[in-house]
Short mmCIF file of C-alpha atoms in Angstrom, two decimals:
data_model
loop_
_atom_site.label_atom_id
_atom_site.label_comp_id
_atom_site.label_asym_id
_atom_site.label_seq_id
_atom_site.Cartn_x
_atom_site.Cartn_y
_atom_site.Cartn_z
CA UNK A 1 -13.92 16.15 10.80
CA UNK A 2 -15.35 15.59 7.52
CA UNK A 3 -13.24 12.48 5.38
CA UNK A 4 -11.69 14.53 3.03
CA UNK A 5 -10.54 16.96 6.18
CA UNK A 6 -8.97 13.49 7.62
CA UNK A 7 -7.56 12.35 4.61
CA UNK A 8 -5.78 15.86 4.21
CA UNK A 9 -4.42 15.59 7.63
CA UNK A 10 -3.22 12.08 7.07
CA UNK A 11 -1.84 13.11 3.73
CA UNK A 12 0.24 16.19 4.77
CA UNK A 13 2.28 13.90 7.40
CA UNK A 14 0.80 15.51 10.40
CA UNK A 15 0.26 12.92 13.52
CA UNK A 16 -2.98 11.31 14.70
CA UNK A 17 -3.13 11.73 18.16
CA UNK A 18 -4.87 9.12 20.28
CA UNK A 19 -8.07 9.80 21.24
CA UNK A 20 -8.24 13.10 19.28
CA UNK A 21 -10.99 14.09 16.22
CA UNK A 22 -8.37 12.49 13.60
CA UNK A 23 -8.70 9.21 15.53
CA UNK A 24 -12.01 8.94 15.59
CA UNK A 25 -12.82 9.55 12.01
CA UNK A 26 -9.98 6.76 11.39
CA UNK A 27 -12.17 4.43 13.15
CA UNK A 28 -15.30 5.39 11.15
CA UNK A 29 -13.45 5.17 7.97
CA UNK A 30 -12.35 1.85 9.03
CA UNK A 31 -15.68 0.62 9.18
CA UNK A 32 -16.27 0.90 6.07
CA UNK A 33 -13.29 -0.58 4.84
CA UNK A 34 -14.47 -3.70 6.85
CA UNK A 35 -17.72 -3.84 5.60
CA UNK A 36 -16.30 -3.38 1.70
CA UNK A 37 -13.67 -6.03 2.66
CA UNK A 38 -15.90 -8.16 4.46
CA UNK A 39 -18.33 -8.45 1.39
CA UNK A 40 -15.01 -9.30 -1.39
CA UNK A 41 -13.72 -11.74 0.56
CA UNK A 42 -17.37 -13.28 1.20
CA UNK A 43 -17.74 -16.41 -1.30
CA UNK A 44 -16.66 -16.33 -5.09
CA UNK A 45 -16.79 -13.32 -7.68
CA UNK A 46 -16.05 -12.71 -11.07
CA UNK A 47 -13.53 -10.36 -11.56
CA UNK A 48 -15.45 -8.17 -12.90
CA UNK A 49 -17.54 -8.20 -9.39
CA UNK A 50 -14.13 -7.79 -7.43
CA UNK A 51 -12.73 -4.91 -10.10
CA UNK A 52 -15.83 -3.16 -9.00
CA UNK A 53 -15.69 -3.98 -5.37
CA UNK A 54 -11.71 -2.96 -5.06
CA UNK A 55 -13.04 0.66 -6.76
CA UNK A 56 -15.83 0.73 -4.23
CA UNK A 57 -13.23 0.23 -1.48
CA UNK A 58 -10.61 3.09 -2.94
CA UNK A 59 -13.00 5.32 -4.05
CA UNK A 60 -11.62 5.31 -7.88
CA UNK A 61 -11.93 3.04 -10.67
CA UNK A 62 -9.44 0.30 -11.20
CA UNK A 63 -8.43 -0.63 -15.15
CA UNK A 64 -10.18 -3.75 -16.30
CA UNK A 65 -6.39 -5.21 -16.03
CA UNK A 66 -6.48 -5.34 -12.19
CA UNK A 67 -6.67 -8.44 -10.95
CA UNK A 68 -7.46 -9.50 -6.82
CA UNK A 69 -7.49 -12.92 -6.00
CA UNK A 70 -9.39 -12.87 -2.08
CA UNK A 71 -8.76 -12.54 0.95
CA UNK A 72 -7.72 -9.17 0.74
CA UNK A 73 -7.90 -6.87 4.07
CA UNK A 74 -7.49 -3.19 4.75
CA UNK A 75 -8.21 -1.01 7.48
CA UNK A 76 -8.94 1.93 5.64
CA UNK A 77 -9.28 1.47 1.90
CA UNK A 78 -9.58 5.05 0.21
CA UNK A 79 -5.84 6.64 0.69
CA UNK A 80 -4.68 3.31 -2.30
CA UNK A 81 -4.27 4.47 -5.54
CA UNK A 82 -3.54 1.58 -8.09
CA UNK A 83 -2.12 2.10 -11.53
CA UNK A 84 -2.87 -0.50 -14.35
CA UNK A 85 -2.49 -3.46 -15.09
CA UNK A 86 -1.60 -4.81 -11.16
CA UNK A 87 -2.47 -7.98 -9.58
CA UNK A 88 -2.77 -8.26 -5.92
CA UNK A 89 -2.36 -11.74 -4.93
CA UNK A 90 -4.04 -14.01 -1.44
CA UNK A 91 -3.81 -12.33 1.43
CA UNK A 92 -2.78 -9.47 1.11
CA UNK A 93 -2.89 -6.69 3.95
CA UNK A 94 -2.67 -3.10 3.17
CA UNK A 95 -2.83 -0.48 6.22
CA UNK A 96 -3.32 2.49 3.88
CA UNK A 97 -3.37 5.32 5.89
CA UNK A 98 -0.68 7.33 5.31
CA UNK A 99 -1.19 6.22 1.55
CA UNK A 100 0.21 3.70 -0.53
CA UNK A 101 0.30 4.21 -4.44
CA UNK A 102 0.81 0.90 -6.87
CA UNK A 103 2.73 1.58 -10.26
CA UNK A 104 1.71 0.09 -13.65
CA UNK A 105 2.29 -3.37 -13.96
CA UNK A 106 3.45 -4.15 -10.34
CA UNK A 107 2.95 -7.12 -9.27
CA UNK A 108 2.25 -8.48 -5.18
CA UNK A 109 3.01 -11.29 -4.20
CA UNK A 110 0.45 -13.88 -1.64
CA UNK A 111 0.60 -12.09 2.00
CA UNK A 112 2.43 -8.66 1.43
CA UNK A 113 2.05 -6.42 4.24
CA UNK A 114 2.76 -2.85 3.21
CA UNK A 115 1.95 -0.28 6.93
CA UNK A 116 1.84 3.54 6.40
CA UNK A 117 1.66 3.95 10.19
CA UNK A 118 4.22 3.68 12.86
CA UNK A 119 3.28 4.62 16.33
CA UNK A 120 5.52 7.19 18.60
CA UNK A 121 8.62 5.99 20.13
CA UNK A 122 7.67 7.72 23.38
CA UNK A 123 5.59 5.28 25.79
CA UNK A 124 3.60 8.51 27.37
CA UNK A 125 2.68 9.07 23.29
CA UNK A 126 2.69 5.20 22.15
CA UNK A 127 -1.25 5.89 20.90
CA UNK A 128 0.13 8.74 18.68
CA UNK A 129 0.14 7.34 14.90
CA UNK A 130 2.63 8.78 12.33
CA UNK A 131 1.43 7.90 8.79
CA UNK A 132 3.90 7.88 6.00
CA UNK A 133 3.39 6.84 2.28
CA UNK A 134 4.42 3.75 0.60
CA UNK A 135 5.66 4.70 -3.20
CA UNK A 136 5.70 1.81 -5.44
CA UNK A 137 7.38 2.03 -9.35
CA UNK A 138 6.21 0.62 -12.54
CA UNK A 139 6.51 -3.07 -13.26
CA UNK A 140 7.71 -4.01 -9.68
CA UNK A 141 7.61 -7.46 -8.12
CA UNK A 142 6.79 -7.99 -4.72
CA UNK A 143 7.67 -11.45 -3.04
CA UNK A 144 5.35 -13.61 -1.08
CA UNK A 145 5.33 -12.96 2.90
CA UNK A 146 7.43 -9.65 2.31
CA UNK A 147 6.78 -6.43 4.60
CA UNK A 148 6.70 -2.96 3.38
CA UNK A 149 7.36 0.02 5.97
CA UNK A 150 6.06 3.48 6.48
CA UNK A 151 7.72 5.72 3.63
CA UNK A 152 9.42 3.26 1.82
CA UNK A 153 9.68 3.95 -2.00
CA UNK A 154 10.37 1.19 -4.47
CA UNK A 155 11.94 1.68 -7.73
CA UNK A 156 10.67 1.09 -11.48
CA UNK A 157 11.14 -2.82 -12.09
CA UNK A 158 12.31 -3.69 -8.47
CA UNK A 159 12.25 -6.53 -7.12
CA UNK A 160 11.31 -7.40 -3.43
CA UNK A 161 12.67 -11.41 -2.41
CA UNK A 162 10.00 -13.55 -0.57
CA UNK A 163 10.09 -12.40 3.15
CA UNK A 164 11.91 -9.41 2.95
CA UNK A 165 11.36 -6.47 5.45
CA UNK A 166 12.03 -3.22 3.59
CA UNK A 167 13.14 -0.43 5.89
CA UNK A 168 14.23 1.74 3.07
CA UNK A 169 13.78 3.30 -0.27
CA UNK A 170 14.85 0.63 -2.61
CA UNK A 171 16.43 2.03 -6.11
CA UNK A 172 14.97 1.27 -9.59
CA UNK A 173 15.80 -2.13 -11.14
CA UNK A 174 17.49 -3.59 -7.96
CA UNK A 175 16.35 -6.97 -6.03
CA UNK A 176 16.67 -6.62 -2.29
CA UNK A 177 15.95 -9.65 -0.09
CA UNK A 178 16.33 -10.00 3.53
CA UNK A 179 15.82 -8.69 7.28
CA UNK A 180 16.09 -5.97 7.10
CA UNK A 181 16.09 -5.66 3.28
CA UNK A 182 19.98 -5.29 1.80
CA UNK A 183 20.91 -4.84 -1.95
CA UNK A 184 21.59 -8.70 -3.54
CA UNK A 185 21.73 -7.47 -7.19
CA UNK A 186 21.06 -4.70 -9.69
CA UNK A 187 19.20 -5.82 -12.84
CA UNK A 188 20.88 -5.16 -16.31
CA UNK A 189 19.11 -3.53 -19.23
CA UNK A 190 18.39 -5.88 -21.72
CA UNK A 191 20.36 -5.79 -25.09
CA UNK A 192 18.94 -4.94 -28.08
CA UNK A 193 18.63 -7.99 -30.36
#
């Protein structure tokens, strides 16, 4: 299985299957995400150096607006798709292989975990993955320590507290906070002046 076979099967839902040709591309591809990793979070770099790092380890250029302050780990790298103008702070740990895809302006907070995997509830399937994509609007902040599940989509101009575990899709311009994530406000538009 070629990688843009894999990243078809990961991207149309279907199920990698322990042990199967899926799973062993995933741990080639994952390789490579270590090695890309390995090098950004190696010592200091200019942001220019990490902008072209980061679009190394996706595959597709990132706007000169992106900003990555190191460590950053993934295990797989090329299934992120970052809009512009987003700043991924310390820490950060992104299993992307189900996909995860980062609106304009969206900002992550030090230690976000967002996983696009679950495994199978079944203990006779537990090495079965199930990848599912993380959505993420336009001009969203995500708190610090806060955990992202598999096929969880996040509203334009959301807000995620500190900490939160997010379960489910979260609507545009709300702030959810909590474990497991619940509703603790809707944000007003802002009057015109």
């Amino acid at each position: 299985m070629d990688d843009q076979a894999f990243f078809d099967h990961l991207n149309s839902g279907q199920p990698v299957i322990g042990n199967s040709e899926a799973h062993h591309c995933m741990h080639r591809v994952s390789q490579r995400a270590l090695r890309i990793t390995a090098e950004i979070n190696s010592g200091y770099h200019e942001p220019d150096e990490l902008r072209a790092l980061f679009s190394k380890l996706i595959g597709k250029p990132v706007d000169d607006n992106f900003g990555l302050f190191p460590p950053f780990h993934t295990d797989c790298g090329q299934n992120i798709t970052v809009g512009k103008n987003v700043f991924i702070n310390m820490g950060c740990k992104f299993q992307d292989q189900g996909g995860i895809f980062i609106g304009d302006g969206t900002l992550i907070g030090h230690n976000v975990v967002l996983a696009t995997l679950n495994h199978a509830m079944q203990p006779d399937e537990r090495s079965t993955m199930l990848p599912a994509p993380i959505r993420i609007g336009k001009n969203v902040w995500i708190g610090s320590n806060a955990t992202i599940l598999p096929g969880v989509s996040i509203g334009d101009g959301a807000v995620i507290a500190a900490g939160a575990v997010v379960a489910k899709d979260v609507p545009a311009r709300t702030v959810v906070g909590g474990v497991p994530a619940k509703t603790i406000r809707t944000i007003s538009e802002r009057a015109e002046a």
